[in-house]
PDB file of C-alpha atoms in Angstrom:
ATOM      1  CA  UNK A   1     -37.237  15.079   8.915  1.00  0.00           C
ATOM      2  CA  UNK A   2     -34.256  17.352   9.164  1.00  0.00           C
ATOM      3  CA  UNK A   3     -31.109  18.029  11.148  1.00  0.00           C
ATOM      4  CA  UNK A   4     -31.331  20.989  13.515  1.00  0.00           C
ATOM      5  CA  UNK A   5     -28.016  22.842  13.694  1.00  0.00           C
ATOM      6  CA  UNK A   6     -27.319  25.313  16.500  1.00  0.00           C
ATOM      7  CA  UNK A   7     -24.168  27.117  15.443  1.00  0.00           C
ATOM      8  CA  UNK A   8     -24.888  30.746  16.352  1.00  0.00           C
ATOM      9  CA  UNK A   9     -23.454  32.024  19.614  1.00  0.00           C
ATOM     10  CA  UNK A  10     -26.118  32.429  22.299  1.00  0.00           C
ATOM     11  CA  UNK A  11     -28.711  30.209  20.609  1.00  0.00           C
ATOM     12  CA  UNK A  12     -30.550  27.872  22.995  1.00  0.00           C
ATOM     13  CA  UNK A  13     -32.734  24.834  22.408  1.00  0.00           C
ATOM     14  CA  UNK A  14     -35.448  24.462  25.040  1.00  0.00           C
ATOM     15  CA  UNK A  15     -38.728  22.588  25.560  1.00  0.00           C
ATOM     16  CA  UNK A  16     -42.190  24.130  25.546  1.00  0.00           C
ATOM     17  CA  UNK A  17     -45.487  22.203  25.524  1.00  0.00           C
ATOM     18  CA  UNK A  18     -43.835  18.965  24.327  1.00  0.00           C
ATOM     19  CA  UNK A  19     -42.188  20.802  21.443  1.00  0.00           C
ATOM     20  CA  UNK A  20     -38.701  22.134  20.890  1.00  0.00           C
ATOM     21  CA  UNK A  21     -38.238  25.883  20.844  1.00  0.00           C
ATOM     22  CA  UNK A  22     -35.141  27.522  19.382  1.00  0.00           C
ATOM     23  CA  UNK A  23     -34.396  30.767  21.199  1.00  0.00           C
ATOM     24  CA  UNK A  24     -32.056  33.210  19.477  1.00  0.00           C
ATOM     25  CA  UNK A  25     -31.412  36.930  19.240  1.00  0.00           C
ATOM     26  CA  UNK A  26     -34.014  37.400  16.520  1.00  0.00           C
ATOM     27  CA  UNK A  27     -36.836  35.602  18.332  1.00  0.00           C
ATOM     28  CA  UNK A  28     -38.204  32.104  18.911  1.00  0.00           C
ATOM     29  CA  UNK A  29     -39.033  29.184  16.633  1.00  0.00           C
ATOM     30  CA  UNK A  30     -41.212  26.243  17.660  1.00  0.00           C
ATOM     31  CA  UNK A  31     -40.443  22.823  16.126  1.00  0.00           C
ATOM     32  CA  UNK A  32     -42.275  19.531  16.660  1.00  0.00           C
ATOM     33  CA  UNK A  33     -40.074  16.538  17.632  1.00  0.00           C
ATOM     34  CA  UNK A  34     -41.310  14.477  14.671  1.00  0.00           C
ATOM     35  CA  UNK A  35     -39.788  17.057  12.323  1.00  0.00           C
ATOM     36  CA  UNK A  36     -36.251  16.568  13.656  1.00  0.00           C
ATOM     37  CA  UNK A  37     -33.902  13.672  12.975  1.00  0.00           C
ATOM     38  CA  UNK A  38     -30.872  14.967  14.894  1.00  0.00           C
ATOM     39  CA  UNK A  39     -29.565  18.031  16.717  1.00  0.00           C
ATOM     40  CA  UNK A  40     -26.027  19.422  16.340  1.00  0.00           C
ATOM     41  CA  UNK A  41     -24.841  21.854  19.008  1.00  0.00           C
ATOM     42  CA  UNK A  42     -21.763  23.987  18.310  1.00  0.00           C
ATOM     43  CA  UNK A  43     -19.693  25.895  20.841  1.00  0.00           C
ATOM     44  CA  UNK A  44     -21.490  28.935  22.164  1.00  0.00           C
ATOM     45  CA  UNK A  45     -24.938  27.344  21.735  1.00  0.00           C
ATOM     46  CA  UNK A  46     -26.781  25.413  24.443  1.00  0.00           C
ATOM     47  CA  UNK A  47     -29.553  22.901  25.114  1.00  0.00           C
ATOM     48  CA  UNK A  48     -31.650  22.615  28.271  1.00  0.00           C
ATOM     49  CA  UNK A  49     -32.017  19.332  30.157  1.00  0.00           C
ATOM     50  CA  UNK A  50     -35.744  19.265  29.347  1.00  0.00           C
ATOM     51  CA  UNK A  51     -34.969  19.577  25.635  1.00  0.00           C
ATOM     52  CA  UNK A  52     -32.325  16.852  25.937  1.00  0.00           C
ATOM     53  CA  UNK A  53     -34.836  14.518  27.612  1.00  0.00           C
ATOM     54  CA  UNK A  54     -37.420  15.296  24.917  1.00  0.00           C
ATOM     55  CA  UNK A  55     -34.817  14.337  22.296  1.00  0.00           C
ATOM     56  CA  UNK A  56     -34.090  11.061  24.110  1.00  0.00           C
ATOM     57  CA  UNK A  57     -37.800  10.229  24.350  1.00  0.00           C
ATOM     58  CA  UNK A  58     -38.151  10.744  20.598  1.00  0.00           C
ATOM     59  CA  UNK A  59     -34.916   8.908  19.706  1.00  0.00           C
ATOM     60  CA  UNK A  60     -33.357  12.108  18.350  1.00  0.00           C
ATOM     61  CA  UNK A  61     -29.569  12.113  18.247  1.00  0.00           C
ATOM     62  CA  UNK A  62     -27.979  15.102  20.038  1.00  0.00           C
ATOM     63  CA  UNK A  63     -24.359  15.731  19.072  1.00  0.00           C
ATOM     64  CA  UNK A  64     -21.958  18.379  20.375  1.00  0.00           C
ATOM     65  CA  UNK A  65     -19.446  19.378  17.707  1.00  0.00           C
ATOM     66  CA  UNK A  66     -16.137  21.240  17.805  1.00  0.00           C
ATOM     67  CA  UNK A  67     -14.897  23.969  15.467  1.00  0.00           C
ATOM     68  CA  UNK A  68     -13.790  21.406  12.898  1.00  0.00           C
ATOM     69  CA  UNK A  69     -17.224  19.778  12.683  1.00  0.00           C
ATOM     70  CA  UNK A  70     -16.216  16.604  14.550  1.00  0.00           C
ATOM     71  CA  UNK A  71     -18.370  15.227  17.363  1.00  0.00           C
ATOM     72  CA  UNK A  72     -17.010  16.001  20.846  1.00  0.00           C
ATOM     73  CA  UNK A  73     -19.833  14.209  22.659  1.00  0.00           C
ATOM     74  CA  UNK A  74     -23.366  13.008  22.226  1.00  0.00           C
ATOM     75  CA  UNK A  75     -26.529  12.225  24.161  1.00  0.00           C
ATOM     76  CA  UNK A  76     -28.418   8.997  23.619  1.00  0.00           C
ATOM     77  CA  UNK A  77     -30.788   6.760  25.503  1.00  0.00           C
ATOM     78  CA  UNK A  78     -29.541   4.298  28.121  1.00  0.00           C
ATOM     79  CA  UNK A  79     -31.038   1.635  25.837  1.00  0.00           C
ATOM     80  CA  UNK A  80     -27.912   0.860  23.823  1.00  0.00           C
ATOM     81  CA  UNK A  81     -29.356   0.164  20.367  1.00  0.00           C
ATOM     82  CA  UNK A  82     -29.791  -3.590  20.732  1.00  0.00           C
ATOM     83  CA  UNK A  83     -28.630  -6.713  22.543  1.00  0.00           C
ATOM     84  CA  UNK A  84     -25.068  -7.084  23.875  1.00  0.00           C
ATOM     85  CA  UNK A  85     -24.571 -10.246  21.763  1.00  0.00           C
ATOM     86  CA  UNK A  86     -23.853  -7.974  18.793  1.00  0.00           C
ATOM     87  CA  UNK A  87     -20.943  -6.304  20.568  1.00  0.00           C
ATOM     88  CA  UNK A  88     -19.545  -9.585  21.908  1.00  0.00           C
ATOM     89  CA  UNK A  89     -19.570 -11.096  18.430  1.00  0.00           C
ATOM     90  CA  UNK A  90     -18.112  -7.856  17.062  1.00  0.00           C
ATOM     91  CA  UNK A  91     -14.938  -8.584  19.059  1.00  0.00           C
ATOM     92  CA  UNK A  92     -14.815 -12.164  17.751  1.00  0.00           C
ATOM     93  CA  UNK A  93     -15.287 -10.943  14.174  1.00  0.00           C
ATOM     94  CA  UNK A  94     -12.363  -8.515  14.542  1.00  0.00           C
ATOM     95  CA  UNK A  95      -9.980 -11.353  15.350  1.00  0.00           C
ATOM     96  CA  UNK A  96     -11.119 -13.589  12.500  1.00  0.00           C
ATOM     97  CA  UNK A  97     -10.154 -14.034   8.860  1.00  0.00           C
ATOM     98  CA  UNK A  98     -13.562 -12.588   7.951  1.00  0.00           C
ATOM     99  CA  UNK A  99     -12.292  -9.165   9.028  1.00  0.00           C
ATOM    100  CA  UNK A 100      -9.680  -9.395   6.264  1.00  0.00           C
ATOM    101  CA  UNK A 101     -12.298  -9.832   3.538  1.00  0.00           C
ATOM    102  CA  UNK A 102     -14.487  -7.120   5.057  1.00  0.00           C
ATOM    103  CA  UNK A 103     -11.788  -4.472   5.050  1.00  0.00           C
ATOM    104  CA  UNK A 104     -10.593  -5.458   1.567  1.00  0.00           C
ATOM    105  CA  UNK A 105     -14.133  -5.080   0.235  1.00  0.00           C
ATOM    106  CA  UNK A 106     -14.449  -1.739   1.991  1.00  0.00           C
ATOM    107  CA  UNK A 107     -11.210  -0.371   0.507  1.00  0.00           C
ATOM    108  CA  UNK A 108     -12.095  -1.683  -2.960  1.00  0.00           C
ATOM    109  CA  UNK A 109     -15.439   0.095  -2.718  1.00  0.00           C
ATOM    110  CA  UNK A 110     -13.650   3.283  -1.663  1.00  0.00           C
ATOM    111  CA  UNK A 111     -11.377   3.132  -4.724  1.00  0.00           C
ATOM    112  CA  UNK A 112     -14.330   2.354  -7.009  1.00  0.00           C
ATOM    113  CA  UNK A 113     -16.096   5.435  -5.655  1.00  0.00           C
ATOM    114  CA  UNK A 114     -13.030   7.608  -6.169  1.00  0.00           C
ATOM    115  CA  UNK A 115     -12.643   6.449  -9.762  1.00  0.00           C
ATOM    116  CA  UNK A 116     -16.342   7.050 -10.404  1.00  0.00           C
ATOM    117  CA  UNK A 117     -16.127  10.583  -9.045  1.00  0.00           C
ATOM    118  CA  UNK A 118     -13.058  11.330 -11.173  1.00  0.00           C
ATOM    119  CA  UNK A 119     -14.920  10.062 -14.244  1.00  0.00           C
ATOM    120  CA  UNK A 120     -17.817  12.393 -13.436  1.00  0.00           C
ATOM    121  CA  UNK A 121     -15.406  15.349 -13.437  1.00  0.00           C
ATOM    122  CA  UNK A 122     -14.202  14.756 -17.022  1.00  0.00           C
ATOM    123  CA  UNK A 123     -16.922  16.620 -18.986  1.00  0.00           C
ATOM    124  CA  UNK A 124     -15.899  20.184 -19.796  1.00  0.00           C
ATOM    125  CA  UNK A 125     -12.201  19.693 -18.990  1.00  0.00           C
ATOM    126  CA  UNK A 126      -9.382  20.485 -21.400  1.00  0.00           C
ATOM    127  CA  UNK A 127      -7.417  17.747 -23.121  1.00  0.00           C
ATOM    128  CA  UNK A 128      -4.463  17.885 -20.724  1.00  0.00           C
ATOM    129  CA  UNK A 129      -6.672  17.624 -17.630  1.00  0.00           C
ATOM    130  CA  UNK A 130      -8.603  14.723 -19.173  1.00  0.00           C
ATOM    131  CA  UNK A 131      -5.335  12.858 -19.753  1.00  0.00           C
ATOM    132  CA  UNK A 132      -4.214  13.525 -16.174  1.00  0.00           C
ATOM    133  CA  UNK A 133      -7.510  12.270 -14.729  1.00  0.00           C
ATOM    134  CA  UNK A 134      -7.512   9.209 -17.012  1.00  0.00           C
ATOM    135  CA  UNK A 135      -3.993   8.414 -15.858  1.00  0.00           C
ATOM    136  CA  UNK A 136      -5.021   8.788 -12.210  1.00  0.00           C
ATOM    137  CA  UNK A 137      -7.942   6.398 -12.724  1.00  0.00           C
ATOM    138  CA  UNK A 138      -5.666   3.796 -14.324  1.00  0.00           C
ATOM    139  CA  UNK A 139      -3.172   4.042 -11.452  1.00  0.00           C
ATOM    140  CA  UNK A 140      -5.872   3.737  -8.801  1.00  0.00           C
ATOM    141  CA  UNK A 141      -7.292   0.702 -10.613  1.00  0.00           C
ATOM    142  CA  UNK A 142      -3.874  -0.993 -10.433  1.00  0.00           C
ATOM    143  CA  UNK A 143      -3.862  -0.675  -6.647  1.00  0.00           C
ATOM    144  CA  UNK A 144      -7.461  -1.857  -6.489  1.00  0.00           C
ATOM    145  CA  UNK A 145      -6.354  -5.099  -8.179  1.00  0.00           C
ATOM    146  CA  UNK A 146      -3.454  -5.405  -5.736  1.00  0.00           C
ATOM    147  CA  UNK A 147      -5.847  -5.158  -2.806  1.00  0.00           C
ATOM    148  CA  UNK A 148      -8.237  -7.633  -4.404  1.00  0.00           C
ATOM    149  CA  UNK A 149      -5.537 -10.292  -4.784  1.00  0.00           C
ATOM    150  CA  UNK A 150      -3.685  -9.656  -1.516  1.00  0.00           C
ATOM    151  CA  UNK A 151      -3.683 -12.817   0.594  1.00  0.00           C
ATOM    152  CA  UNK A 152      -3.645 -13.152   4.350  1.00  0.00           C
ATOM    153  CA  UNK A 153      -5.649 -14.939   7.023  1.00  0.00           C
ATOM    154  CA  UNK A 154      -5.457 -12.159   9.579  1.00  0.00           C
ATOM    155  CA  UNK A 155      -5.471  -8.397   9.242  1.00  0.00           C
ATOM    156  CA  UNK A 156      -2.146  -7.961  11.017  1.00  0.00           C
ATOM    157  CA  UNK A 157      -0.505  -9.852   8.137  1.00  0.00           C
ATOM    158  CA  UNK A 158      -1.647  -7.419   5.448  1.00  0.00           C
ATOM    159  CA  UNK A 159      -2.406  -4.176   7.291  1.00  0.00           C
ATOM    160  CA  UNK A 160       0.924  -2.533   6.427  1.00  0.00           C
ATOM    161  CA  UNK A 161       0.427  -3.137   2.701  1.00  0.00           C
ATOM    162  CA  UNK A 162      -3.179  -1.926   2.816  1.00  0.00           C
ATOM    163  CA  UNK A 163      -2.274   1.291   4.644  1.00  0.00           C
ATOM    164  CA  UNK A 164       0.579   1.974   2.263  1.00  0.00           C
ATOM    165  CA  UNK A 165      -1.540   1.459  -0.846  1.00  0.00           C
ATOM    166  CA  UNK A 166      -4.393   3.482   0.633  1.00  0.00           C
ATOM    167  CA  UNK A 167      -2.006   6.376   1.211  1.00  0.00           C
ATOM    168  CA  UNK A 168      -0.619   6.207  -2.328  1.00  0.00           C
ATOM    169  CA  UNK A 169      -4.052   6.085  -3.968  1.00  0.00           C
ATOM    170  CA  UNK A 170      -5.219   8.969  -1.766  1.00  0.00           C
ATOM    171  CA  UNK A 171      -2.417  11.177  -3.119  1.00  0.00           C
ATOM    172  CA  UNK A 172      -3.177  10.142  -6.701  1.00  0.00           C
ATOM    173  CA  UNK A 173      -6.875  10.874  -6.210  1.00  0.00           C
ATOM    174  CA  UNK A 174      -6.501  14.289  -4.603  1.00  0.00           C
ATOM    175  CA  UNK A 175      -3.853  15.376  -7.109  1.00  0.00           C
ATOM    176  CA  UNK A 176      -6.376  14.615  -9.861  1.00  0.00           C
ATOM    177  CA  UNK A 177      -9.234  16.387  -8.056  1.00  0.00           C
ATOM    178  CA  UNK A 178      -7.014  19.425  -7.643  1.00  0.00           C
ATOM    179  CA  UNK A 179      -6.800  19.776 -11.441  1.00  0.00           C
ATOM    180  CA  UNK A 180     -10.519  20.566 -11.754  1.00  0.00           C
ATOM    181  CA  UNK A 181     -10.691  23.188  -8.998  1.00  0.00           C
ATOM    182  CA  UNK A 182     -10.554  26.914  -9.783  1.00  0.00           C
ATOM    183  CA  UNK A 183      -6.971  28.145  -9.424  1.00  0.00           C
ATOM    184  CA  UNK A 184      -7.792  30.210  -6.324  1.00  0.00           C
ATOM    185  CA  UNK A 185      -8.917  27.068  -4.475  1.00  0.00           C
ATOM    186  CA  UNK A 186      -6.247  24.626  -5.593  1.00  0.00           C
ATOM    187  CA  UNK A 187      -4.378  22.806  -2.843  1.00  0.00           C
ATOM    188  CA  UNK A 188      -0.826  21.605  -2.347  1.00  0.00           C
ATOM    189  CA  UNK A 189      -2.084  18.351  -0.808  1.00  0.00           C
ATOM    190  CA  UNK A 190      -4.175  17.011   2.050  1.00  0.00           C
ATOM    191  CA  UNK A 191      -3.843  18.859   5.364  1.00  0.00           C
ATOM    192  CA  UNK A 192      -6.044  17.805   8.228  1.00  0.00           C
ATOM    193  CA  UNK A 193      -5.234  19.227  11.652  1.00  0.00           C
ATOM    194  CA  UNK A 194      -5.257  22.060  10.897  1.00  0.00           C
ATOM    195  CA  UNK A 195      -6.288  22.681   7.288  1.00  0.00           C
ATOM    196  CA  UNK A 196      -3.871  24.899   5.388  1.00  0.00           C
ATOM    197  CA  UNK A 197      -6.234  25.930   2.571  1.00  0.00           C
ATOM    198  CA  UNK A 198      -9.961  26.364   2.049  1.00  0.00           C
ATOM    199  CA  UNK A 199     -10.367  23.107   0.097  1.00  0.00           C
ATOM    200  CA  UNK A 200      -9.041  21.051   3.003  1.00  0.00           C
ATOM    201  CA  UNK A 201     -10.902  23.227   5.488  1.00  0.00           C
ATOM    202  CA  UNK A 202     -14.220  22.368   3.836  1.00  0.00           C
ATOM    203  CA  UNK A 203     -13.302  18.699   3.467  1.00  0.00           C
ATOM    204  CA  UNK A 204     -12.306  18.366   7.116  1.00  0.00           C
ATOM    205  CA  UNK A 205     -15.511  19.963   8.380  1.00  0.00           C
ATOM    206  CA  UNK A 206     -17.625  17.849   6.025  1.00  0.00           C
ATOM    207  CA  UNK A 207     -15.841  14.666   7.069  1.00  0.00           C
ATOM    208  CA  UNK A 208     -16.415  15.669  10.690  1.00  0.00           C
ATOM    209  CA  UNK A 209     -20.145  15.886  10.011  1.00  0.00           C
ATOM    210  CA  UNK A 210     -20.068  12.473   8.366  1.00  0.00           C
ATOM    211  CA  UNK A 211     -18.146  10.905  11.275  1.00  0.00           C
ATOM    212  CA  UNK A 212     -20.945  12.009  13.589  1.00  0.00           C
ATOM    213  CA  UNK A 213     -23.694  10.577  11.401  1.00  0.00           C
ATOM    214  CA  UNK A 214     -21.921   7.216  11.015  1.00  0.00           C
ATOM    215  CA  UNK A 215     -21.135   6.985  14.731  1.00  0.00           C
ATOM    216  CA  UNK A 216     -24.797   7.652  15.530  1.00  0.00           C
ATOM    217  CA  UNK A 217     -25.939   5.031  13.017  1.00  0.00           C
ATOM    218  CA  UNK A 218     -23.604   2.449  14.579  1.00  0.00           C
ATOM    219  CA  UNK A 219     -24.887   3.182  18.077  1.00  0.00           C
ATOM    220  CA  UNK A 220     -28.503   2.892  16.969  1.00  0.00           C
ATOM    221  CA  UNK A 221     -27.684  -0.443  15.310  1.00  0.00           C
ATOM    222  CA  UNK A 222     -26.237  -1.747  18.591  1.00  0.00           C
ATOM    223  CA  UNK A 223     -22.610  -1.736  17.418  1.00  0.00           C
ATOM    224  CA  UNK A 224     -19.745  -0.333  19.487  1.00  0.00           C
ATOM    225  CA  UNK A 225     -18.213   2.410  17.280  1.00  0.00           C
ATOM    226  CA  UNK A 226     -15.010   2.385  19.355  1.00  0.00           C
ATOM    227  CA  UNK A 227     -14.035  -1.145  18.317  1.00  0.00           C
ATOM    228  CA  UNK A 228     -12.409  -0.612  14.949  1.00  0.00           C
ATOM    229  CA  UNK A 229     -11.281  -3.235  12.479  1.00  0.00           C
ATOM    230  CA  UNK A 230      -8.737  -1.422  10.311  1.00  0.00           C
ATOM    231  CA  UNK A 231      -8.305   1.677  12.492  1.00  0.00           C
ATOM    232  CA  UNK A 232      -7.365   0.037  15.777  1.00  0.00           C
ATOM    233  CA  UNK A 233      -4.957   2.491  17.374  1.00  0.00           C
ATOM    234  CA  UNK A 234      -7.356   5.405  17.781  1.00  0.00           C
ATOM    235  CA  UNK A 235      -7.691   5.651  21.545  1.00  0.00           C
ATOM    236  CA  UNK A 236     -10.914   7.335  22.708  1.00  0.00           C
ATOM    237  CA  UNK A 237     -11.922   7.627  19.065  1.00  0.00           C
ATOM    238  CA  UNK A 238     -14.818   5.954  17.210  1.00  0.00           C
ATOM    239  CA  UNK A 239     -12.416   3.802  15.202  1.00  0.00           C
ATOM    240  CA  UNK A 240     -15.120   1.772  13.448  1.00  0.00           C
ATOM    241  CA  UNK A 241     -16.693   5.001  12.200  1.00  0.00           C
ATOM    242  CA  UNK A 242     -13.243   5.833  10.762  1.00  0.00           C
ATOM    243  CA  UNK A 243     -13.355   2.498   8.910  1.00  0.00           C
ATOM    244  CA  UNK A 244     -16.855   2.853   7.505  1.00  0.00           C
ATOM    245  CA  UNK A 245     -16.496   6.503   6.469  1.00  0.00           C
ATOM    246  CA  UNK A 246     -14.038   5.410   3.769  1.00  0.00           C
ATOM    247  CA  UNK A 247     -16.858   4.265   1.475  1.00  0.00           C
ATOM    248  CA  UNK A 248     -18.815   7.485   1.957  1.00  0.00           C
ATOM    249  CA  UNK A 249     -16.096  10.160   1.830  1.00  0.00           C
ATOM    250  CA  UNK A 250     -16.727  10.834  -1.858  1.00  0.00           C
ATOM    251  CA  UNK A 251     -20.143  12.234  -0.962  1.00  0.00           C
ATOM    252  CA  UNK A 252     -18.407  15.033   0.954  1.00  0.00           C
ATOM    253  CA  UNK A 253     -15.787  15.366  -1.792  1.00  0.00           C
ATOM    254  CA  UNK A 254     -18.542  15.859  -4.374  1.00  0.00           C
ATOM    255  CA  UNK A 255     -20.312  18.552  -2.343  1.00  0.00           C
ATOM    256  CA  UNK A 256     -17.084  20.476  -1.645  1.00  0.00           C
ATOM    257  CA  UNK A 257     -15.862  20.281  -5.245  1.00  0.00           C
ATOM    258  CA  UNK A 258     -19.194  21.635  -6.493  1.00  0.00           C
ATOM    259  CA  UNK A 259     -19.235  24.498  -3.987  1.00  0.00           C
ATOM    260  CA  UNK A 260     -15.758  25.571  -5.064  1.00  0.00           C
ATOM    261  CA  UNK A 261     -16.458  25.164  -8.773  1.00  0.00           C
ATOM    262  CA  UNK A 262     -19.506  27.395  -8.359  1.00  0.00           C
ATOM    263  CA  UNK A 263     -17.430  29.987  -6.456  1.00  0.00           C
ATOM    264  CA  UNK A 264     -19.938  29.965  -3.602  1.00  0.00           C
ATOM    265  CA  UNK A 265     -17.270  30.206  -0.895  1.00  0.00           C
ATOM    266  CA  UNK A 266     -15.914  33.746  -0.459  1.00  0.00           C
ATOM    267  CA  UNK A 267     -13.745  35.527   2.120  1.00  0.00           C
ATOM    268  CA  UNK A 268     -16.665  35.914   4.548  1.00  0.00           C
ATOM    269  CA  UNK A 269     -16.927  32.136   4.839  1.00  0.00           C
ATOM    270  CA  UNK A 270     -13.581  31.503   6.520  1.00  0.00           C
ATOM    271  CA  UNK A 271     -10.742  33.049   8.478  1.00  0.00           C
ATOM    272  CA  UNK A 272      -6.989  32.507   8.352  1.00  0.00           C
ATOM    273  CA  UNK A 273      -5.141  32.304  11.665  1.00  0.00           C
ATOM    274  CA  UNK A 274      -1.622  33.530  12.422  1.00  0.00           C
ATOM    275  CA  UNK A 275      -0.198  30.038  11.789  1.00  0.00           C
ATOM    276  CA  UNK A 276      -1.717  30.003   8.291  1.00  0.00           C
ATOM    277  CA  UNK A 277      -4.497  27.576   9.185  1.00  0.00           C
ATOM    278  CA  UNK A 278      -8.002  27.967   7.717  1.00  0.00           C
ATOM    279  CA  UNK A 279     -11.203  27.829   9.788  1.00  0.00           C
ATOM    280  CA  UNK A 280     -14.817  28.066   8.684  1.00  0.00           C
ATOM    281  CA  UNK A 281     -16.830  30.995  10.002  1.00  0.00           C
ATOM    282  CA  UNK A 282     -20.601  31.083  10.557  1.00  0.00           C
ATOM    283  CA  UNK A 283     -21.487  31.777   6.912  1.00  0.00           C
ATOM    284  CA  UNK A 284     -19.153  29.053   5.626  1.00  0.00           C
ATOM    285  CA  UNK A 285     -20.519  26.522   8.111  1.00  0.00           C
ATOM    286  CA  UNK A 286     -24.076  27.428   7.170  1.00  0.00           C
ATOM    287  CA  UNK A 287     -23.437  26.927   3.452  1.00  0.00           C
ATOM    288  CA  UNK A 288     -21.546  23.660   3.887  1.00  0.00           C
ATOM    289  CA  UNK A 289     -23.908  22.157   6.476  1.00  0.00           C
ATOM    290  CA  UNK A 290     -26.966  22.935   4.352  1.00  0.00           C
ATOM    291  CA  UNK A 291     -25.292  21.603   1.199  1.00  0.00           C
ATOM    292  CA  UNK A 292     -24.171  18.370   2.874  1.00  0.00           C
ATOM    293  CA  UNK A 293     -27.553  17.759   4.513  1.00  0.00           C
ATOM    294  CA  UNK A 294     -29.387  18.440   1.256  1.00  0.00           C
ATOM    295  CA  UNK A 295     -27.109  16.006  -0.567  1.00  0.00           C
ATOM    296  CA  UNK A 296     -27.506  13.293   2.083  1.00  0.00           C
ATOM    297  CA  UNK A 297     -31.286  13.738   1.902  1.00  0.00           C
ATOM    298  CA  UNK A 298     -31.391  13.012  -1.839  1.00  0.00           C
ATOM    299  CA  UNK A 299     -32.892   9.634  -2.740  1.00  0.00           C
ATOM    300  CA  UNK A 300     -30.594   7.293  -4.660  1.00  0.00           C
ATOM    301  CA  UNK A 301     -30.760   3.640  -5.643  1.00  0.00           C
ATOM    302  CA  UNK A 302     -28.324   1.215  -4.013  1.00  0.00           C
ATOM    303  CA  UNK A 303     -28.700  -2.420  -5.069  1.00  0.00           C
ATOM    304  CA  UNK A 304     -32.207  -1.640  -6.299  1.00  0.00           C
ATOM    305  CA  UNK A 305     -33.328  -0.008  -3.055  1.00  0.00           C
ATOM    306  CA  UNK A 306     -34.302   3.662  -3.314  1.00  0.00           C
ATOM    307  CA  UNK A 307     -33.630   5.576  -0.116  1.00  0.00           C
ATOM    308  CA  UNK A 308     -31.898   8.787   0.925  1.00  0.00           C
ATOM    309  CA  UNK A 309     -28.122   8.649   1.192  1.00  0.00           C
ATOM    310  CA  UNK A 310     -28.389   9.076   4.951  1.00  0.00           C
ATOM    311  CA  UNK A 311     -30.817   6.156   5.182  1.00  0.00           C
ATOM    312  CA  UNK A 312     -28.403   3.999   3.173  1.00  0.00           C
ATOM    313  CA  UNK A 313     -25.770   4.656   5.850  1.00  0.00           C
ATOM    314  CA  UNK A 314     -28.260   3.559   8.517  1.00  0.00           C
ATOM    315  CA  UNK A 315     -29.108   0.423   6.530  1.00  0.00           C
ATOM    316  CA  UNK A 316     -25.431  -0.425   6.049  1.00  0.00           C
ATOM    317  CA  UNK A 317     -24.849  -0.246   9.811  1.00  0.00           C
ATOM    318  CA  UNK A 318     -27.948  -2.364  10.478  1.00  0.00           C
ATOM    319  CA  UNK A 319     -26.677  -4.941   7.981  1.00  0.00           C
ATOM    320  CA  UNK A 320     -23.269  -4.955   9.682  1.00  0.00           C
ATOM    321  CA  UNK A 321     -24.991  -5.500  13.049  1.00  0.00           C
ATOM    322  CA  UNK A 322     -26.677  -8.588  11.618  1.00  0.00           C
ATOM    323  CA  UNK A 323     -23.320  -9.895  10.359  1.00  0.00           C
ATOM    324  CA  UNK A 324     -21.897  -9.526  13.868  1.00  0.00           C
ATOM    325  CA  UNK A 325     -25.000 -11.024  15.498  1.00  0.00           C
ATOM    326  CA  UNK A 326     -24.926 -14.131  13.309  1.00  0.00           C
ATOM    327  CA  UNK A 327     -21.127 -14.511  13.390  1.00  0.00           C
ATOM    328  CA  UNK A 328     -19.981 -17.853  14.814  1.00  0.00           C
ATOM    329  CA  UNK A 329     -16.263 -17.971  15.575  1.00  0.00           C
TER     330      UNK A 329
END
């Protein structure tokens, strides 16, 4: 199964004889519903109501994305994933001491992943870069231990420390990653809205894709993605997806770093606006979307279970739903 991406202006997804048909300037392409896992619709593309209903009937996620790759809206069945008990207990969990341990474990896993990715970048680097990356790993590990031993019964008691340490380790991590990028792609730091260089432009679009996949997985598991645990002040935003993405960001980092190291991204892949911001164009989106989806489709072993990366996200959300369902305040 694959993700169908409609990102060319004028492209339309319709229904014909219980199949999807993609209509574009170069012709038509028929696709059976059982071949599609999700549909992403960019600005300028469209989907008919019959095609939307066919997607709902086959439990296919339909997501509308903006120019930065983030979901702007989605279509799903009126059957909200599972029973409402999960979402009621989700609220109770958020106000408990168990939320403290959950978010600490999540941030520790994020830092472990960052250190592992930095280690994977060491081969082939010069001595100075190796020392810089080793130093970054040691510094991140110090903050990991701080998080591990931080005490508090409720998240409000420790949230300020956690956010501060997360910000510091993020700067350390991205400064180290920057050392292994080709000079033409090196960045002066993280820039999100908008991106001020191609590295951040690719990261932001990739993270946007990942937000959508995690939000969809939460909905299918019966969890409300708008009730965050650590990210609580994101009004009209899927705050819980912002929490969970932290342990999976390195998958996007890895894909982007490899694309830039291979010099795959050229001037045709992006544009620079008058304010100096960078935006992916059709070719850049096509390369990144295909690379991310290929990477998420690869089978890996997590705790002895071999599944695709995307399936591991689904399983994580299902496991979290069971934690909420069984939670007794």
